[in-house]
């Protein structure tokens, strides 16, 4: 194992800002991970686990040790007429996993096509898109508990999944390293096509017979047409969560803005989920650019680095947006991206 020092993180995160890590190493096995965590403790270096770096913003150099997850492998651990339990190592690429499942006819994650990053980060914020979240197919996970130096096993309820939320953003924040995730996938697909533009895209594609491959392709087409490719323009997807507000607040805003998009909250009938992108757009930020930090022209929820922006430039823009949205609508936006 090589431990490098003073390493540029530019190739390792999708915002592509030029920040440095005091130390950096990759782990390929659980033993290597344990060894590196011991090293971090001895050297008093704070560890940061990095997958694909597609949900992080570094506002300054990182003075701890970045541990890049390279745990690989997947296996079917149980199968019956209805389901497959597929255990996947945390360093596997998420989209490649989706494509593998489609080839194998394992249904359940097709709506989550083209989400960047690794399997290990997927439970962190209960990744979701087009009406599906990983909690819908999540069976359990293994994680290395850093202080207790042992492997722990968490089931679906243990993870306390919520909207872009889990125990790993709360009580277990920075406490453990997810090493493998087991998914319960279906042999008989349950199609989710009512969300967003999926049905319209399927029609455009001329799909006669629905399949998980067709849904995945529809999602890929929609995403490719409106989301900036991080290889070309630095970004971390949606920068903010969609806020949920009391119905009374929603109705007040609706009086002045009848077109405000709102969706009933899945878990609380007194709350309405509002599209953060729409709020930001109403404040005039869609396509806004200051230096190389900006708000994407096609999706205001995505903050972008046009080249030379620093993490602080992007963070400062996010503060401006939060203040503007609060002033105009009395709604406080919460960042979805993990800030370091
Ligand atoms: P990283 O950015 O590497 O890490 C994110 C956080 O998780 C960090 O705090 C890190 O320390 C921690 N972490 C990572 N791996 C582990 C581990 N094994 N154990 C413990 N902690 C860990 N998200 C969605 O939910 N839905 C979308 O539709 C979506 N679309 C996106 C589109 C684009 C273009 C981009 C750039 C991002 C998008 N995202 C989306 C956000 C992002 O892709 C996901 O959150 C993804 O799961 C992050 O994976 P990662 O491996 O890149 O995580
Ligand atoms: P969109 O279709 O323009 O819709 C805007 C917002 O309205 C979405 O964020 C979505 O909330 C909500 N929405 C739309 N239809 C809905 C319905 N039928 N029921 C409940 N809520 C509905 O969104 P988009 O920007 O193109 O994104 C499409 C999907 O990809 C969304 O699910 C979005 O979350 C996901 N995505 C996520 C990221 C990320 O980084 N987190 C980045 C890009 C896209 P939800 O976000 O709650 O689904």
XYZ file of C-alpha atoms and ligand atoms in Angstrom:
441
model
C 0.000 0.000 0.000
C 1.331 3.410 -0.901
C 0.537 6.444 1.215
C 1.143 9.556 -0.849
C 1.414 13.046 0.587
C 0.337 16.437 -0.707
C -1.810 14.981 -3.481
C -4.101 17.010 -5.737
C -7.695 15.805 -5.364
C -8.712 17.343 -8.706
C -9.027 13.961 -10.500
C -10.877 12.388 -7.557
C -13.967 14.581 -7.249
C -16.499 15.757 -9.821
C -16.444 19.481 -8.960
C -12.846 19.351 -10.226
C -11.583 22.150 -7.993
C -7.857 22.117 -7.309
C -7.473 21.156 -3.666
C -4.839 19.073 -1.954
C -4.993 16.253 0.561
C -2.286 16.032 3.198
C -2.243 12.238 2.694
C -3.937 9.859 0.264
C -4.164 6.075 -0.107
C -6.425 3.529 -1.785
C -7.699 0.356 -0.109
C -8.574 -2.845 -1.979
C -9.363 -5.144 0.969
C -10.871 -4.820 4.413
C -7.443 -5.569 5.949
C -5.873 -2.698 4.018
C -8.674 -0.421 5.227
C -8.104 -1.445 8.876
C -4.348 -0.911 8.479
C -4.838 2.557 6.975
C -7.249 3.560 9.724
C -4.656 2.481 12.340
C -2.082 4.589 10.520
C -4.485 7.546 10.522
C -4.993 7.190 14.286
C -1.243 6.965 14.962
C -0.534 10.019 12.812
C -3.598 11.890 14.176
C -4.961 12.307 10.661
C -8.702 12.613 10.202
C -9.820 10.006 7.617
C -12.171 10.811 4.755
C -13.595 7.924 2.740
C -13.943 8.783 -0.915
C -15.921 6.875 -3.524
C -16.429 8.590 -6.866
C -16.250 12.059 -5.277
C -19.568 13.039 -6.910
C -21.254 14.372 -3.780
C -18.497 16.397 -2.103
C -17.310 19.999 -2.167
C -13.877 20.843 -0.757
C -13.789 24.459 0.377
C -10.126 24.177 1.393
C -7.234 21.725 1.344
C -7.960 18.572 3.337
C -5.455 18.216 6.176
C -6.269 14.575 6.987
C -5.965 11.361 4.967
C -8.245 10.599 2.026
C -8.945 6.866 1.722
C -10.139 5.912 -1.737
C -12.453 2.912 -1.766
C -11.395 0.247 -4.289
C -13.251 -2.757 -2.785
C -14.537 -4.808 -5.735
C -16.762 -7.822 -6.363
C -20.382 -8.935 -6.378
C -22.198 -12.217 -5.770
C -25.723 -13.602 -5.560
C -26.104 -14.769 -1.968
C -29.694 -15.996 -2.158
C -32.304 -16.539 -4.844
C -35.937 -17.701 -5.020
C -38.752 -17.383 -7.590
C -39.367 -13.742 -6.665
C -36.059 -12.206 -5.592
C -32.304 -12.170 -5.836
C -30.120 -10.989 -2.974
C -27.081 -9.441 -4.629
C -24.156 -8.486 -2.393
C -21.943 -5.817 -3.917
C -18.594 -4.483 -2.695
C -18.656 -0.782 -1.847
C -16.044 0.261 -4.421
C -18.073 -0.968 -7.406
C -19.315 1.767 -9.745
C -23.045 2.451 -9.321
C -24.043 2.875 -12.974
C -22.074 -0.226 -14.018
C -24.008 -2.136 -11.359
C -27.305 -0.866 -12.829
C -26.209 -1.999 -16.313
C -25.150 -5.415 -14.957
C -28.559 -5.864 -13.275
C -30.347 -5.011 -16.513
C -28.285 -7.611 -18.415
C -29.141 -10.199 -15.760
C -32.836 -9.137 -15.719
C -32.625 -8.151 -12.043
C -35.225 -5.383 -11.646
C -35.452 -2.535 -9.139
C -32.676 -0.018 -9.818
C -33.290 0.819 -13.505
C -34.724 4.263 -12.593
C -31.413 5.009 -10.868
C -29.382 4.797 -14.091
C -26.497 7.187 -14.719
C -26.094 8.338 -11.116
C -22.345 8.825 -10.687
C -20.374 7.385 -7.781
C -19.889 4.119 -5.994
C -22.143 1.541 -4.381
C -20.706 2.305 -0.923
C -22.001 5.871 -0.983
C -25.491 4.925 -2.181
C -26.929 4.347 1.331
C -25.310 7.553 2.650
C -28.032 9.766 1.244
C -30.409 6.978 0.153
C -29.816 7.932 -3.475
C -32.978 8.538 -5.408
C -34.318 9.554 -8.794
C -37.537 9.241 -10.771
C -39.611 7.963 -7.876
C -37.210 5.230 -6.691
C -34.806 5.326 -3.753
C -32.289 2.647 -2.813
C -34.193 2.009 0.405
C -36.820 0.358 -1.848
C -34.358 -2.412 -2.787
C -31.955 -2.249 0.136
C -31.593 -5.428 2.212
C -28.552 -4.804 4.442
C -24.977 -3.585 4.543
C -21.639 -4.306 6.157
C -19.596 -1.454 7.557
C -16.284 -1.186 9.363
C -16.794 0.641 12.660
C -13.741 2.880 12.943
C -13.526 3.269 16.751
C -14.713 -0.257 17.626
C -12.455 -1.768 14.932
C -15.016 -4.354 13.880
C -17.475 -5.103 11.127
C -21.108 -4.212 11.834
C -24.205 -5.362 9.941
C -27.186 -3.013 9.447
C -30.575 -3.889 7.982
C -33.003 -1.535 6.246
C -34.639 -0.253 9.461
C -31.236 0.227 11.161
C -30.160 2.638 8.408
C -33.086 5.028 9.173
C -33.469 6.004 5.556
C -35.304 9.213 4.768
C -35.448 11.647 1.865
C -31.732 11.902 0.877
C -31.012 10.903 4.479
C -29.708 7.990 6.532
C -28.070 7.225 9.864
C -24.695 7.782 8.109
C -25.464 11.501 7.881
C -26.580 11.554 11.547
C -25.459 9.328 14.478
C -22.985 7.308 12.404
C -21.527 10.320 10.569
C -17.772 9.714 10.137
C -18.076 6.640 12.386
C -17.928 3.837 9.848
C -16.906 2.771 6.382
C -19.499 0.924 4.328
C -17.744 -2.092 2.792
C -20.596 -3.963 1.039
C -24.293 -3.484 0.286
C -26.847 -6.241 -0.330
C -29.776 -5.441 -2.619
C -33.083 -7.320 -2.857
C -33.870 -7.217 -6.570
C -36.969 -8.515 -8.319
C -37.322 -11.214 -10.924
C -40.754 -9.798 -11.861
C -40.297 -6.084 -12.538
C -42.504 -3.396 -11.023
C -42.286 -0.518 -13.471
C -42.149 3.117 -12.311
C -42.859 5.322 -15.314
C -45.172 8.014 -13.977
C -42.421 10.276 -12.670
C -41.072 13.306 -14.505
C -40.527 12.891 -18.216
C -40.097 9.077 -18.305
C -43.375 8.233 -20.054
C -42.940 11.011 -22.604
C -39.409 9.776 -23.345
C -40.614 6.162 -23.716
C -43.217 7.404 -26.215
C -40.560 9.363 -28.078
C -38.372 6.243 -28.193
C -41.311 4.335 -29.706
C -41.237 1.688 -26.975
C -44.085 -0.799 -27.570
C -43.294 -3.278 -24.809
C -42.073 -1.975 -21.461
C -38.861 -3.455 -20.040
C -36.278 -2.486 -17.438
C -33.791 -1.859 -20.274
C -36.219 0.582 -21.945
C -36.764 2.483 -18.679
C -33.014 2.690 -18.065
C -32.503 4.022 -21.595
C -35.277 6.598 -21.131
C -33.662 7.795 -17.884
C -30.232 7.918 -19.553
C -31.640 9.969 -22.448
C -33.383 12.477 -20.151
C -30.406 12.864 -17.842
C -27.940 13.247 -20.707
C -30.080 15.980 -22.227
C -30.362 18.189 -19.126
C -27.591 17.413 -16.645
C -24.050 18.694 -17.118
C -21.481 15.917 -17.597
C -18.941 16.334 -14.757
C -16.161 15.331 -17.179
C -16.922 18.543 -19.078
C -18.353 20.921 -16.439
C -17.547 20.304 -12.782
C -20.606 19.657 -10.580
C -21.994 17.363 -7.902
C -25.574 17.030 -9.138
C -28.299 18.717 -7.089
C -26.556 21.039 -4.660
C -29.616 21.423 -2.410
C -32.342 19.072 -1.221
C -35.917 19.736 -2.253
C -37.385 21.378 0.875
C -40.562 20.169 2.536
C -42.805 22.866 4.017
C -46.126 22.905 5.894
C -49.190 22.935 3.618
C -50.238 26.342 5.056
C -46.888 27.864 4.039
C -47.200 26.296 0.584
C -50.691 27.765 0.155
C -49.441 31.228 1.159
C -46.654 31.085 -1.455
C -49.121 29.711 -4.009
C -51.255 32.866 -3.693
C -48.407 34.931 -5.146
C -46.936 32.168 -7.332
C -49.760 29.909 -8.577
C -47.305 27.802 -10.623
C -45.112 26.724 -7.713
C -44.537 22.963 -8.140
C -45.414 20.971 -5.022
C -45.734 17.249 -4.287
C -47.224 15.598 -1.190
C -44.498 14.424 1.201
C -44.417 10.604 1.227
C -44.037 10.346 4.994
C -46.017 13.314 6.374
C -49.374 14.352 4.934
C -49.060 17.860 6.480
C -45.996 18.638 4.386
C -45.450 19.526 0.750
C -42.184 18.938 -1.114
C -41.263 21.948 -3.231
C -38.867 21.805 -6.200
C -35.723 23.650 -5.052
C -34.672 24.201 -8.679
C -37.852 26.191 -9.325
C -37.316 28.386 -6.207
C -33.743 29.127 -7.288
C -34.852 29.898 -10.831
C -37.487 32.357 -9.534
C -34.684 34.202 -7.712
C -32.959 34.744 -11.056
C -30.053 32.346 -10.621
C -30.687 29.952 -13.516
C -27.691 30.387 -15.818
C -26.123 32.870 -13.345
C -22.323 32.977 -13.342
C -19.841 34.800 -11.146
C -16.288 34.113 -12.273
C -16.174 30.386 -12.882
C -18.824 29.467 -10.299
C -22.377 29.278 -11.581
C -25.834 27.841 -11.648
C -26.398 25.536 -14.602
C -28.412 27.032 -17.476
C -30.708 23.985 -17.832
C -31.085 23.011 -14.168
C -30.711 25.735 -11.532
C -30.370 23.147 -8.750
C -26.953 22.147 -10.076
C -24.077 24.455 -9.132
C -21.157 24.233 -11.524
C -17.459 24.930 -11.849
C -16.751 26.315 -15.319
C -13.023 25.724 -14.871
C -11.102 27.697 -12.301
C -13.682 28.203 -9.516
C -12.525 27.367 -6.011
C -14.635 25.355 -3.601
C -15.069 28.563 -1.603
C -16.429 30.375 -4.704
C -19.053 27.651 -5.097
C -19.839 27.625 -1.386
C -20.217 31.446 -1.406
C -22.642 31.169 -4.323
C -24.638 28.595 -2.355
C -24.898 31.087 0.556
C -26.175 33.782 -1.835
C -28.802 31.390 -3.171
C -29.934 30.297 0.294
C -30.311 33.945 1.354
C -32.227 34.920 -1.803
C -34.646 31.969 -1.549
C -35.237 32.628 2.144
C -35.919 36.319 1.488
C -38.340 35.690 -1.384
C -40.188 32.600 -0.146
C -39.350 32.215 3.568
C -37.989 28.739 2.749
C -34.563 27.628 3.975
C -32.662 25.443 1.521
C -30.446 22.705 2.934
C -27.302 21.583 1.111
C -27.314 18.009 -0.157
C -23.626 17.981 -1.089
C -21.163 17.049 1.699
C -18.962 20.042 2.500
C -15.318 19.646 3.629
P -18.546 10.520 -2.631
O -18.796 11.853 -3.222
O -17.206 9.925 -2.819
O -18.884 10.548 -1.070
C -20.074 11.167 -0.614
C -20.096 11.080 0.918
O -20.205 9.721 1.330
C -18.821 11.600 1.568
O -19.176 12.192 2.789
C -17.991 10.347 1.799
O -17.073 10.476 2.858
C -19.078 9.340 2.107
N -18.732 7.974 1.670
C -18.463 7.566 0.424
N -18.259 6.239 0.407
C -18.387 5.803 1.674
C -18.295 4.520 2.297
N -18.003 3.428 1.617
N -18.502 4.442 3.634
C -18.784 5.548 4.369
N -18.885 6.788 3.831
C -18.696 6.907 2.494
N -27.635 11.644 -6.167
C -28.884 11.124 -6.059
O -29.302 10.708 -4.958
N -29.716 11.054 -7.136
C -29.342 11.475 -8.366
O -30.111 11.380 -9.306
C -28.044 12.034 -8.517
N -27.625 12.510 -9.702
C -26.387 13.061 -9.835
C -25.989 13.555 -11.074
C -24.731 14.119 -11.241
C -24.317 14.645 -12.579
C -23.848 14.176 -10.144
C -22.464 14.729 -10.322
C -24.229 13.686 -8.901
C -25.504 13.134 -8.727
N -25.953 12.642 -7.498
C -27.197 12.093 -7.368
C -25.083 12.742 -6.307
C -24.078 11.552 -6.176
O -23.810 10.968 -7.412
C -24.579 10.462 -5.232
O -24.829 10.991 -3.953
C -23.579 9.307 -5.109
O -24.133 8.263 -4.338
C -22.248 9.707 -4.488
O -21.368 8.619 -4.626
P -19.799 8.813 -4.538
O -19.179 7.459 -4.524
O -19.330 9.712 -5.609
O -19.670 9.503 -3.121
P -37.719 17.247 -12.632
O -38.292 16.081 -13.363
O -37.478 18.523 -13.358
O -38.617 17.556 -11.335
C -38.232 18.582 -10.413
C -38.402 18.057 -9.001
O -39.766 17.767 -8.779
C -37.613 16.794 -8.786
O -36.504 17.116 -8.036
C -38.568 15.829 -8.096
O -38.244 15.569 -6.741
C -39.899 16.528 -8.112
N -40.867 15.669 -8.845
C -41.070 15.587 -10.188
N -42.077 14.720 -10.459
C -42.509 14.256 -9.260
C -43.519 13.343 -8.865
N -44.303 12.732 -9.772
N -43.673 13.079 -7.549
C -42.893 13.670 -6.638
N -41.918 14.540 -6.947
C -41.737 14.848 -8.234
O -36.351 16.807 -11.935
P -34.895 16.656 -12.519
O -34.045 17.707 -11.995
O -34.942 16.424 -14.018
O -34.463 15.289 -11.831
C -35.095 14.076 -12.162
C -34.855 13.073 -11.059
O -33.447 12.830 -10.926
C -35.352 13.559 -9.704
O -35.876 12.467 -9.000
C -34.107 14.074 -9.034
O -34.125 13.932 -7.622
C -33.017 13.174 -9.630
N -31.732 13.893 -9.680
C -31.026 13.994 -8.523
C -29.808 14.639 -8.513
C -29.005 14.712 -7.239
O -27.840 15.061 -7.299
N -29.573 14.386 -6.111
C -29.302 15.202 -9.676
C -30.074 15.115 -10.826
C -31.290 14.454 -10.833
P -37.188 14.485 -6.220
O -35.859 15.107 -6.379
O -37.576 14.307 -4.817
O -37.336 13.243 -7.025
